[in-house]
Coordinates of C-alpha atoms and ligand atoms in Angstrom, one line a residue:
M750 CA 103.4 79.3 68.9
T751 CA 104.6 81.8 71.2
V752 CA 107.9 81.8 73.1
V753 CA 108.0 83.5 76.4
G754 CA 111.1 84.4 78.1
I755 CA 110.2 83.9 81.8
G756 CA 113.1 85.9 83.4
P757 CA 115.9 84.8 85.8
G758 CA 113.9 83.0 88.4
D759 CA 112.0 85.7 90.5
P760 CA 108.4 85.4 89.4
D761 CA 108.1 89.2 89.9
L762 CA 110.5 89.7 86.7
L763 CA 108.2 88.0 84.5
T764 CA 107.0 90.8 82.1
L765 CA 103.4 91.9 81.8
K766 CA 103.3 90.7 78.1
G767 CA 104.5 87.3 79.3
R768 CA 102.1 87.0 81.9
E769 CA 99.2 87.9 79.5
A770 CA 100.7 85.2 76.9
L771 CA 100.7 82.6 79.8
E772 CA 97.2 83.5 80.8
G773 CA 95.5 83.2 77.5
A774 CA 97.4 80.1 76.6
D775 CA 95.6 76.6 76.0
L776 CA 99.1 74.8 76.2
V777 CA 102.2 75.7 78.2
V778 CA 105.3 73.8 77.6
G779 CA 108.7 74.2 78.8
F780 CA 111.8 72.6 81.1
K781 CA 110.4 71.8 84.5
T782 CA 112.5 74.4 86.4
V783 CA 111.4 76.9 84.0
L784 CA 107.7 76.0 84.5
D785 CA 108.2 75.9 88.3
V786 CA 108.7 79.7 87.9
V787 CA 105.4 80.4 86.3
A788 CA 103.3 78.0 88.5
G789 CA 99.9 79.5 89.2
R790 CA 100.1 82.0 86.2
T791 CA 99.1 79.5 83.5
G792 CA 95.3 79.9 84.0
S793 CA 93.3 77.0 82.7
A794 CA 96.2 75.9 80.2
E795 CA 97.2 72.3 80.1
V796 CA 101.1 72.4 81.3
R797 CA 103.4 70.0 79.8
P798 CA 106.9 69.9 81.3
M799 CA 109.8 68.5 79.2
A800 CA 113.2 67.1 79.7
Y801 CA 116.0 67.0 77.5
R802 CA 115.4 63.4 76.3
D803 CA 111.5 64.0 75.7
Q804 CA 111.8 67.7 74.2
E805 CA 111.1 66.8 70.6
A806 CA 108.1 64.7 71.4
V807 CA 106.7 67.6 73.7
L808 CA 107.2 70.1 71.1
D809 CA 105.9 67.9 68.3
Y810 CA 102.6 67.6 70.7
A811 CA 102.8 71.6 70.9
Q812 CA 102.9 71.7 67.2
E813 CA 100.0 69.5 66.7
Q814 CA 97.9 71.7 69.4
A815 CA 99.0 74.8 67.5
E816 CA 98.0 73.4 64.1
A817 CA 94.6 72.6 65.7
G818 CA 94.1 76.2 66.5
K819 CA 95.2 76.2 70.1
N820 CA 97.6 78.8 71.7
C821 CA 100.6 77.2 72.6
V822 CA 103.3 78.8 74.8
V823 CA 107.0 77.7 74.9
C824 CA 108.5 79.1 78.1
V825 CA 112.2 79.7 77.9
W826 CA 114.6 80.8 81.1
G827 CA 115.6 84.4 81.3
D828 CA 115.5 85.9 77.6
L829 CA 114.9 84.0 74.5
N830 CA 117.8 85.8 72.7
V831 CA 120.3 84.8 75.3
S832 CA 121.8 81.3 75.0
A833 CA 118.6 79.7 74.0
K834 CA 119.1 79.3 70.1
E835 CA 118.7 75.6 70.2
L836 CA 115.4 75.6 71.6
L837 CA 114.3 78.8 69.8
N838 CA 115.3 76.7 66.5
R839 CA 113.3 73.7 67.4
V840 CA 110.1 75.7 67.8
R841 CA 110.9 77.7 64.7
R842 CA 111.2 74.3 62.8
R843 CA 107.7 73.6 63.8
A844 CA 105.7 76.9 63.1
D845 CA 105.7 79.1 60.2
T846 CA 105.1 82.1 62.6
V847 CA 106.5 82.3 66.1
E848 CA 105.7 85.4 68.4
L849 CA 108.4 86.2 70.5
V850 CA 108.0 87.8 74.1
P851 CA 111.4 88.6 75.3
G852 CA 112.1 88.5 78.9
V853 CA 114.7 89.9 81.5
S854 CA 118.0 87.9 81.0
S855 CA 120.3 86.7 83.9
I856 CA 123.1 88.5 82.2
Q857 CA 121.0 92.0 82.7
I858 CA 121.0 91.0 86.3
A859 CA 124.6 90.2 86.4
C860 CA 125.5 93.5 84.8
A861 CA 123.3 95.4 87.4
R862 CA 124.9 93.7 90.3
A863 CA 128.5 94.1 89.1
G864 CA 127.8 97.3 87.8
L865 CA 128.9 96.9 84.4
S866 CA 127.4 98.2 80.9
L867 CA 126.7 95.5 78.3
E868 CA 128.1 97.8 75.8
E869 CA 131.4 97.5 77.4
S870 CA 131.3 93.7 77.9
L871 CA 131.7 90.7 75.8
F872 CA 129.0 88.0 76.1
L873 CA 130.2 84.3 75.9
T874 CA 128.3 81.2 76.5
L875 CA 129.7 77.6 76.8
H876 CA 126.1 76.2 76.4
Q877 CA 126.4 75.6 72.8
R878 CA 127.2 71.9 71.7
W879 CA 129.8 73.2 69.0
D880 CA 133.4 74.5 69.2
R881 CA 133.7 75.7 72.8
G882 CA 137.7 76.1 72.3
S883 CA 136.8 79.3 70.1
E884 CA 134.8 80.9 73.1
L885 CA 137.5 80.0 75.7
G886 CA 140.1 81.7 73.1
E887 CA 138.1 84.9 72.8
L888 CA 137.9 84.9 76.8
V889 CA 141.6 85.0 77.2
D890 CA 142.2 87.2 74.1
T891 CA 139.8 89.6 75.8
L892 CA 141.1 89.3 79.3
R893 CA 144.7 89.9 77.8
Q894 CA 143.6 93.1 75.9
D895 CA 141.5 94.2 79.0
R896 CA 139.4 96.5 76.8
R897 CA 136.1 94.9 77.5
N898 CA 134.3 93.3 80.5
V899 CA 133.5 89.4 79.9
I900 CA 130.3 87.9 81.0
L901 CA 130.3 84.2 80.6
L902 CA 128.0 81.4 81.0
P903 CA 129.6 78.2 82.3
R904 CA 128.5 74.9 81.0
P905 CA 127.0 72.6 83.8
F906 CA 128.6 70.6 84.9
D907 CA 131.6 69.6 82.7
F908 CA 133.0 73.2 82.3
M909 CA 132.3 75.2 85.3
P910 CA 134.2 78.1 87.1
P911 CA 137.4 76.4 88.6
A912 CA 137.9 74.7 85.3
I913 CA 137.2 77.6 83.1
A914 CA 139.7 80.0 85.4
A915 CA 142.4 77.2 85.2
N916 CA 142.1 76.8 81.5
A917 CA 142.4 80.7 81.1
I918 CA 145.4 80.8 83.1
A919 CA 147.1 77.8 81.3
D920 CA 146.3 79.8 78.0
G921 CA 148.0 83.0 79.1
A922 CA 145.5 85.0 81.1
D923 CA 146.8 87.0 84.1
P924 CA 146.1 84.7 87.3
G925 CA 145.6 88.0 89.2
H926 CA 142.8 89.1 86.9
P927 CA 139.5 89.7 88.9
V928 CA 136.5 87.3 88.4
T929 CA 133.1 87.2 90.2
V930 CA 130.9 84.3 90.2
F931 CA 127.1 84.8 90.8
Q932 CA 124.9 81.9 91.5
R933 CA 121.2 81.8 91.4
L934 CA 120.6 85.4 90.5
T935 CA 117.2 86.9 91.9
L936 CA 116.4 83.7 93.9
A937 CA 116.2 83.4 97.6
D938 CA 119.6 81.7 98.0
E939 CA 121.4 84.2 95.5
S940 CA 125.4 84.3 96.1
R941 CA 128.3 86.1 95.0
W942 CA 131.8 85.2 95.2
D943 CA 134.8 87.8 94.3
G944 CA 138.5 87.0 93.8
T945 CA 141.3 86.3 91.0
L946 CA 141.3 83.7 88.5
A947 CA 144.1 81.9 90.5
Q948 CA 141.8 81.7 93.5
C949 CA 138.9 80.6 91.3
A950 CA 140.9 77.9 89.9
E951 CA 141.1 76.5 93.4
L952 CA 137.7 76.5 94.5
P953 CA 135.7 73.3 95.2
D954 CA 133.7 72.3 92.1
E955 CA 130.3 72.9 93.9
F956 CA 128.4 75.4 91.7
S957 CA 124.8 75.7 90.9
D958 CA 123.8 75.0 87.2
L959 CA 122.8 78.7 87.5
S960 CA 126.2 80.2 87.7
I961 CA 127.5 83.4 85.8
M962 CA 131.2 84.4 85.7
V963 CA 132.0 88.1 85.3
F964 CA 135.5 89.0 84.3
P965 CA 135.7 92.9 84.8
R966 CA 138.3 94.8 82.9
T967 CA 140.7 96.4 85.1
L968 CA 141.5 99.4 83.1
T969 CA 139.5 102.5 84.2
E970 CA 138.0 104.7 81.4
G971 CA 140.2 107.1 79.7
N972 CA 143.2 104.6 80.0
Ligands
LIG493 C1 120.8 77.9 78.6 S1 121.3 79.3 79.4 C2 119.8 80.2 79.4 C3 119.9 81.7 79.5 C4 118.8 82.5 79.6 N1 118.1 82.5 78.4 C5 118.9 83.9 80.1 O1 118.7 85.0 79.5 O2 119.2 84.1 81.4 C6 121.3 78.8 81.1 C7 122.4 79.5 81.9 O3 122.1 80.7 82.2 C8 122.6 81.3 83.3 N2 121.6 81.7 84.4 C9 120.5 81.7 84.0 N3 119.5 82.0 84.9 C10 120.6 82.5 86.0 C11 120.3 83.0 87.4 N4 119.1 83.3 88.0 N5 121.4 83.2 88.1 C12 122.7 82.7 87.5 N6 122.8 82.2 86.4 C13 121.8 82.0 85.5 C14 123.5 80.0 83.8 O4 124.6 80.1 83.2 C15 122.6 78.8 83.2 O5 123.6 77.7 83.1

């Protein structure tokens, strides 16, 4: 089985390797929104969208097909090494060898838009199901130390930017700390909001599931 990171939404950001894997596939599976990005690029492959409730059944089918000698591609949003561990593990449990075709991550696009370097940043995701508290603790510690930028993926839709900002302030972050929220990066309706933590906490809770928070450090280099 092959896992392909299909990029952040703009089909032009699908890599050539990813495109080749899709064109040579007998079966392509993935969440529906992910498959929409690669529609028209799947050659003669059977295409099976999955949802959270039936993903195990669809992946079981892909495993059967792979065991029968078919080329099966599992599509993952963005890059497969960024906040996609649960799906990647589901595939790994089903195949002895899994080929990985990395993609362009939404966090790379967020860095490019915000003018930040990844090596000066901490990446946190609230997507995982376990201990969210430790991620939020790290967010506040890093904001207070102000040594690194933080790039954070909220969790749709129970822990979105206003709640994250309010929580950080309650836990001791500076309400004046700058924050940027990017939505739907690389898509036609991409948007950007800039403000402070306090302003973010007051925003209406109307964010896309494709939202990224960036907290730039305020110290300049050499300080
Ligand atoms: C399960 S994670 C997968 C991330 C993906 N593997 C990547 O590399 O971008 C999904 C989250 O990534 C973020 N995300 C992915 N694509 C995005 C985009 N085009 N614009 C903004 N945020 C995005 C959102 O926070 C979204 O809820």
